[in-house]
Amino acid sequence: MGLASSTPKASSNNPASKEKMTNTKDNKVEEVKESEEISKAFAAVAGVRKEVDKLSERVAALEVAVNSGTKVTDEEFVVPAELLMRELLKLDGIEAEGEARLQRKAEVRRIQKHHETLDKLKTRNSNPFSDKHKAVSVTTNWETFDSGMGSLTAPPPMSSSTNTTQDWERFD
């Protein structure tokens, strides 16, 4: 006959061990969910990348056509630009963290670059008499504001073309 151990065993009836098992299971479930979300984000970005690859071929073909002097219809610029914007919206809807987020950002920049190229090509195509090697660059300068309610210094006085006199009529 064996002697019974004096230390209690961790059994499934022990509330402390049940809590530890539940916490461990919850942590594993959360890790699996996070892993699935990351995988979904990678897959979604990869899907967008595949579509952007196809569109980049169209942009390259348009670039060759415009640079060779071939007149291209405006619709041939508008359609790829719209498709690029759709892909940009898809990327905007992807929630990603870590590496997936970096990949999403890279695709956003890539789409923006292709869109800028299309804009330049469209401008160059619309003006066939311009120098083919000079691209028109259209940039937006955004005004930035300092934090706070405004400046503490008054604006400089504006010059006026009218002469003002000090002859005021008084009403009592």
PDB file of C-alpha atoms in Angstrom:
ATOM      1  CA  MET A   1       0.000   0.000   0.000  1.00  0.00           C
ATOM      2  CA  GLY A   2       1.268   3.394  -0.877  1.00  0.00           C
ATOM      3  CA  LEU A   3       1.268   6.409   1.342  1.00  0.00           C
ATOM      4  CA  ALA A   4      -0.875   9.379   0.331  1.00  0.00           C
ATOM      5  CA  SER A   5       0.956  12.565  -0.450  1.00  0.00           C
ATOM      6  CA  SER A   6       0.494  15.406   1.996  1.00  0.00           C
ATOM      7  CA  THR A   7       0.586  18.135  -0.703  1.00  0.00           C
ATOM      8  CA  PRO A   8      -2.668  18.805  -2.503  1.00  0.00           C
ATOM      9  CA  LYS A   9      -2.666  18.152  -6.236  1.00  0.00           C
ATOM     10  CA  ALA A  10      -3.804  20.843  -8.656  1.00  0.00           C
ATOM     11  CA  SER A  11      -7.059  19.418  -9.822  1.00  0.00           C
ATOM     12  CA  SER A  12      -9.729  20.720 -12.083  1.00  0.00           C
ATOM     13  CA  ASN A  13     -11.818  21.335  -8.968  1.00  0.00           C
ATOM     14  CA  ASN A  14      -9.292  23.873  -7.652  1.00  0.00           C
ATOM     15  CA  PRO A  15     -10.578  27.435  -8.482  1.00  0.00           C
ATOM     16  CA  ALA A  16      -7.046  28.882  -8.762  1.00  0.00           C
ATOM     17  CA  SER A  17      -5.974  26.317 -11.341  1.00  0.00           C
ATOM     18  CA  LYS A  18      -9.207  26.843 -13.307  1.00  0.00           C
ATOM     19  CA  GLU A  19      -8.464  30.578 -13.456  1.00  0.00           C
ATOM     20  CA  LYS A  20      -4.899  29.962 -14.671  1.00  0.00           C
ATOM     21  CA  MET A  21      -6.131  27.553 -17.343  1.00  0.00           C
ATOM     22  CA  THR A  22      -8.802  30.056 -18.447  1.00  0.00           C
ATOM     23  CA  ASN A  23      -6.238  32.887 -18.613  1.00  0.00           C
ATOM     24  CA  THR A  24      -3.862  30.691 -20.610  1.00  0.00           C
ATOM     25  CA  LYS A  25      -6.650  29.696 -22.996  1.00  0.00           C
ATOM     26  CA  ASP A  26      -7.752  33.348 -23.342  1.00  0.00           C
ATOM     27  CA  ASN A  27      -4.169  34.428 -24.084  1.00  0.00           C
ATOM     28  CA  LYS A  28      -3.811  31.712 -26.703  1.00  0.00           C
ATOM     29  CA  VAL A  29      -7.157  32.642 -28.268  1.00  0.00           C
ATOM     30  CA  GLU A  30      -6.080  36.312 -28.409  1.00  0.00           C
ATOM     31  CA  GLU A  31      -2.722  35.346 -29.934  1.00  0.00           C
ATOM     32  CA  VAL A  32      -4.489  33.251 -32.569  1.00  0.00           C
ATOM     33  CA  LYS A  33      -6.894  36.118 -33.316  1.00  0.00           C
ATOM     34  CA  GLU A  34      -3.998  38.588 -33.628  1.00  0.00           C
ATOM     35  CA  SER A  35      -2.136  36.170 -35.861  1.00  0.00           C
ATOM     36  CA  GLU A  36      -5.229  35.743 -38.043  1.00  0.00           C
ATOM     37  CA  GLU A  37      -5.693  39.521 -38.267  1.00  0.00           C
ATOM     38  CA  ILE A  38      -2.056  39.988 -39.259  1.00  0.00           C
ATOM     39  CA  SER A  39      -2.390  37.247 -41.877  1.00  0.00           C
ATOM     40  CA  LYS A  40      -5.555  38.872 -43.229  1.00  0.00           C
ATOM     41  CA  ALA A  41      -3.795  42.246 -43.403  1.00  0.00           C
ATOM     42  CA  PHE A  42      -0.811  40.724 -45.248  1.00  0.00           C
ATOM     43  CA  ALA A  43      -3.163  38.951 -47.672  1.00  0.00           C
ATOM     44  CA  ALA A  44      -5.193  42.109 -48.288  1.00  0.00           C
ATOM     45  CA  VAL A  45      -2.069  44.188 -48.940  1.00  0.00           C
ATOM     46  CA  ALA A  46      -0.750  41.447 -51.241  1.00  0.00           C
ATOM     47  CA  GLY A  47      -4.029  41.516 -53.188  1.00  0.00           C
ATOM     48  CA  VAL A  48      -3.784  45.272 -53.628  1.00  0.00           C
ATOM     49  CA  ARG A  49      -0.106  44.934 -54.609  1.00  0.00           C
ATOM     50  CA  LYS A  50      -1.062  42.460 -57.343  1.00  0.00           C
ATOM     51  CA  GLU A  51      -3.624  44.881 -58.794  1.00  0.00           C
ATOM     52  CA  VAL A  52      -1.196  47.800 -58.563  1.00  0.00           C
ATOM     53  CA  ASP A  53       1.398  45.699 -60.424  1.00  0.00           C
ATOM     54  CA  LYS A  54      -1.065  45.331 -63.306  1.00  0.00           C
ATOM     55  CA  LEU A  55      -1.860  49.040 -63.240  1.00  0.00           C
ATOM     56  CA  SER A  56       1.824  49.965 -63.135  1.00  0.00           C
ATOM     57  CA  GLU A  57       2.247  48.102 -66.428  1.00  0.00           C
ATOM     58  CA  ARG A  58      -0.510  50.274 -67.924  1.00  0.00           C
ATOM     59  CA  VAL A  59       1.183  53.404 -66.590  1.00  0.00           C
ATOM     60  CA  ALA A  60       4.508  52.295 -68.085  1.00  0.00           C
ATOM     61  CA  ALA A  61       2.842  51.625 -71.453  1.00  0.00           C
ATOM     62  CA  LEU A  62       1.246  55.084 -71.401  1.00  0.00           C
ATOM     63  CA  GLU A  63       4.621  56.601 -70.544  1.00  0.00           C
ATOM     64  CA  VAL A  64       6.221  54.914 -73.549  1.00  0.00           C
ATOM     65  CA  ALA A  65       3.386  56.087 -75.810  1.00  0.00           C
ATOM     66  CA  VAL A  66       3.464  59.709 -74.646  1.00  0.00           C
ATOM     67  CA  ASN A  67       7.268  59.901 -74.720  1.00  0.00           C
ATOM     68  CA  SER A  68       7.281  58.597 -78.300  1.00  0.00           C
ATOM     69  CA  GLY A  69       4.889  61.372 -79.348  1.00  0.00           C
ATOM     70  CA  THR A  70       1.766  59.248 -79.723  1.00  0.00           C
ATOM     71  CA  LYS A  71      -1.417  61.162 -78.924  1.00  0.00           C
ATOM     72  CA  VAL A  72      -3.372  59.339 -76.224  1.00  0.00           C
ATOM     73  CA  THR A  73      -7.018  59.976 -75.326  1.00  0.00           C
ATOM     74  CA  ASP A  74      -7.822  61.444 -71.926  1.00  0.00           C
ATOM     75  CA  GLU A  75      -9.871  58.350 -71.064  1.00  0.00           C
ATOM     76  CA  GLU A  76      -6.711  56.251 -71.191  1.00  0.00           C
ATOM     77  CA  PHE A  77      -5.367  58.342 -68.310  1.00  0.00           C
ATOM     78  CA  VAL A  78      -8.619  58.610 -66.363  1.00  0.00           C
ATOM     79  CA  VAL A  79      -9.378  54.872 -66.153  1.00  0.00           C
ATOM     80  CA  PRO A  80      -6.041  53.807 -64.584  1.00  0.00           C
ATOM     81  CA  ALA A  81      -6.159  56.837 -62.270  1.00  0.00           C
ATOM     82  CA  GLU A  82      -9.612  55.799 -61.036  1.00  0.00           C
ATOM     83  CA  LEU A  83      -8.503  52.195 -60.597  1.00  0.00           C
ATOM     84  CA  LEU A  84      -5.497  53.367 -58.596  1.00  0.00           C
ATOM     85  CA  MET A  85      -7.809  55.405 -56.371  1.00  0.00           C
ATOM     86  CA  ARG A  86      -9.958  52.314 -55.760  1.00  0.00           C
ATOM     87  CA  GLU A  87      -6.878  50.393 -54.658  1.00  0.00           C
ATOM     88  CA  LEU A  88      -5.935  53.288 -52.392  1.00  0.00           C
ATOM     89  CA  LEU A  89      -9.374  53.092 -50.770  1.00  0.00           C
ATOM     90  CA  LYS A  90      -8.928  49.342 -50.274  1.00  0.00           C
ATOM     91  CA  LEU A  91      -5.650  50.018 -48.489  1.00  0.00           C
ATOM     92  CA  ASP A  92      -7.351  52.639 -46.361  1.00  0.00           C
ATOM     93  CA  GLY A  93      -9.772  49.993 -45.108  1.00  0.00           C
ATOM     94  CA  ILE A  94      -7.041  47.577 -44.035  1.00  0.00           C
ATOM     95  CA  GLU A  95      -6.256  47.651 -40.325  1.00  0.00           C
ATOM     96  CA  ALA A  96      -2.678  46.551 -39.840  1.00  0.00           C
ATOM     97  CA  GLU A  97       0.063  46.624 -37.244  1.00  0.00           C
ATOM     98  CA  GLY A  98       3.809  46.152 -37.435  1.00  0.00           C
ATOM     99  CA  GLU A  99       5.215  44.832 -40.694  1.00  0.00           C
ATOM    100  CA  ALA A 100       1.800  44.711 -42.377  1.00  0.00           C
ATOM    101  CA  ARG A 101       1.364  48.415 -41.645  1.00  0.00           C
ATOM    102  CA  LEU A 102       4.751  49.195 -43.202  1.00  0.00           C
ATOM    103  CA  GLN A 103       3.815  47.217 -46.307  1.00  0.00           C
ATOM    104  CA  ARG A 104       0.496  49.067 -46.522  1.00  0.00           C
ATOM    105  CA  LYS A 105       2.305  52.425 -46.294  1.00  0.00           C
ATOM    106  CA  ALA A 106       4.729  51.377 -49.036  1.00  0.00           C
ATOM    107  CA  GLU A 107       1.810  50.488 -51.326  1.00  0.00           C
ATOM    108  CA  VAL A 108       0.110  53.811 -50.588  1.00  0.00           C
ATOM    109  CA  ARG A 109       3.284  55.660 -51.620  1.00  0.00           C
ATOM    110  CA  ARG A 110       3.609  53.506 -54.711  1.00  0.00           C
ATOM    111  CA  ILE A 111       0.023  54.275 -55.771  1.00  0.00           C
ATOM    112  CA  GLN A 112       0.582  57.992 -55.186  1.00  0.00           C
ATOM    113  CA  LYS A 113       3.735  57.864 -57.329  1.00  0.00           C
ATOM    114  CA  HIS A 114       1.858  56.176 -60.184  1.00  0.00           C
ATOM    115  CA  HIS A 115      -0.954  58.707 -59.909  1.00  0.00           C
ATOM    116  CA  GLU A 116       1.517  61.611 -60.095  1.00  0.00           C
ATOM    117  CA  THR A 117       3.117  59.984 -63.152  1.00  0.00           C
ATOM    118  CA  LEU A 118      -0.295  59.745 -64.824  1.00  0.00           C
ATOM    119  CA  ASP A 119      -0.958  63.431 -64.082  1.00  0.00           C
ATOM    120  CA  LYS A 120       2.381  64.445 -65.606  1.00  0.00           C
ATOM    121  CA  LEU A 121       1.827  62.270 -68.659  1.00  0.00           C
ATOM    122  CA  LYS A 122      -1.670  63.644 -69.161  1.00  0.00           C
ATOM    123  CA  THR A 123      -0.327  67.204 -69.005  1.00  0.00           C
ATOM    124  CA  ARG A 124       2.501  66.409 -71.404  1.00  0.00           C
ATOM    125  CA  ASN A 125       0.068  64.628 -73.742  1.00  0.00           C
ATOM    126  CA  SER A 126      -2.353  67.579 -73.791  1.00  0.00           C
ATOM    127  CA  ASN A 127       0.413  69.983 -74.895  1.00  0.00           C
ATOM    128  CA  PRO A 128       2.228  68.261 -77.762  1.00  0.00           C
ATOM    129  CA  PHE A 129       4.297  71.360 -78.581  1.00  0.00           C
ATOM    130  CA  SER A 130       6.064  71.401 -75.241  1.00  0.00           C
ATOM    131  CA  ASP A 131       9.510  69.920 -74.795  1.00  0.00           C
ATOM    132  CA  LYS A 132       8.963  66.169 -74.378  1.00  0.00           C
ATOM    133  CA  HIS A 133      11.747  65.827 -71.822  1.00  0.00           C
ATOM    134  CA  LYS A 134      10.439  68.436 -69.421  1.00  0.00           C
ATOM    135  CA  ALA A 135       7.705  67.239 -67.132  1.00  0.00           C
ATOM    136  CA  VAL A 136       5.306  69.692 -65.605  1.00  0.00           C
ATOM    137  CA  SER A 137       5.294  69.307 -61.881  1.00  0.00           C
ATOM    138  CA  VAL A 138       2.181  70.329 -60.029  1.00  0.00           C
ATOM    139  CA  THR A 139       2.641  70.422 -56.304  1.00  0.00           C
ATOM    140  CA  THR A 140       0.374  71.630 -53.583  1.00  0.00           C
ATOM    141  CA  ASN A 141       1.846  73.811 -50.902  1.00  0.00           C
ATOM    142  CA  TRP A 142      -0.262  73.324 -47.812  1.00  0.00           C
ATOM    143  CA  GLU A 143      -0.436  76.160 -45.357  1.00  0.00           C
ATOM    144  CA  THR A 144       0.446  75.125 -41.855  1.00  0.00           C
ATOM    145  CA  PHE A 145      -0.798  76.807 -38.746  1.00  0.00           C
ATOM    146  CA  ASP A 146       0.918  77.104 -35.425  1.00  0.00           C
ATOM    147  CA  SER A 147      -0.939  75.845 -32.421  1.00  0.00           C
ATOM    148  CA  GLY A 148      -2.759  78.470 -30.430  1.00  0.00           C
ATOM    149  CA  MET A 149      -5.373  81.030 -31.234  1.00  0.00           C
ATOM    150  CA  GLY A 150      -3.277  83.346 -33.357  1.00  0.00           C
ATOM    151  CA  SER A 151      -0.475  85.787 -33.396  1.00  0.00           C
ATOM    152  CA  LEU A 152       0.115  88.257 -30.603  1.00  0.00           C
ATOM    153  CA  THR A 153       1.458  90.828 -33.031  1.00  0.00           C
ATOM    154  CA  ALA A 154      -0.779  92.947 -35.183  1.00  0.00           C
ATOM    155  CA  PRO A 155      -0.523  92.563 -38.943  1.00  0.00           C
ATOM    156  CA  PRO A 156       1.451  95.252 -40.781  1.00  0.00           C
ATOM    157  CA  PRO A 157      -0.644  98.185 -41.965  1.00  0.00           C
ATOM    158  CA  MET A 158      -1.793  97.920 -45.535  1.00  0.00           C
ATOM    159  CA  SER A 159      -0.855 100.675 -47.915  1.00  0.00           C
ATOM    160  CA  SER A 160      -3.781 102.555 -49.350  1.00  0.00           C
ATOM    161  CA  SER A 161      -4.024 104.453 -52.592  1.00  0.00           C
ATOM    162  CA  THR A 162      -6.487 106.920 -51.092  1.00  0.00           C
ATOM    163  CA  ASN A 163      -5.445 109.848 -48.968  1.00  0.00           C
ATOM    164  CA  THR A 164      -7.202 110.225 -45.670  1.00  0.00           C
ATOM    165  CA  THR A 165      -7.649 113.566 -44.041  1.00  0.00           C
ATOM    166  CA  GLN A 166      -8.324 114.486 -40.484  1.00  0.00           C
ATOM    167  CA  ASP A 167     -11.256 116.785 -41.314  1.00  0.00           C
ATOM    168  CA  TRP A 168     -14.063 115.060 -39.529  1.00  0.00           C
ATOM    169  CA  GLU A 169     -17.499 116.463 -39.102  1.00  0.00           C
ATOM    170  CA  ARG A 170     -18.652 116.429 -35.527  1.00  0.00           C
ATOM    171  CA  PHE A 171     -22.194 115.741 -34.440  1.00  0.00           C
ATOM    172  CA  ASP A 172     -23.237 116.796 -30.982  1.00  0.00           C
TER     173      ASP A 172
END
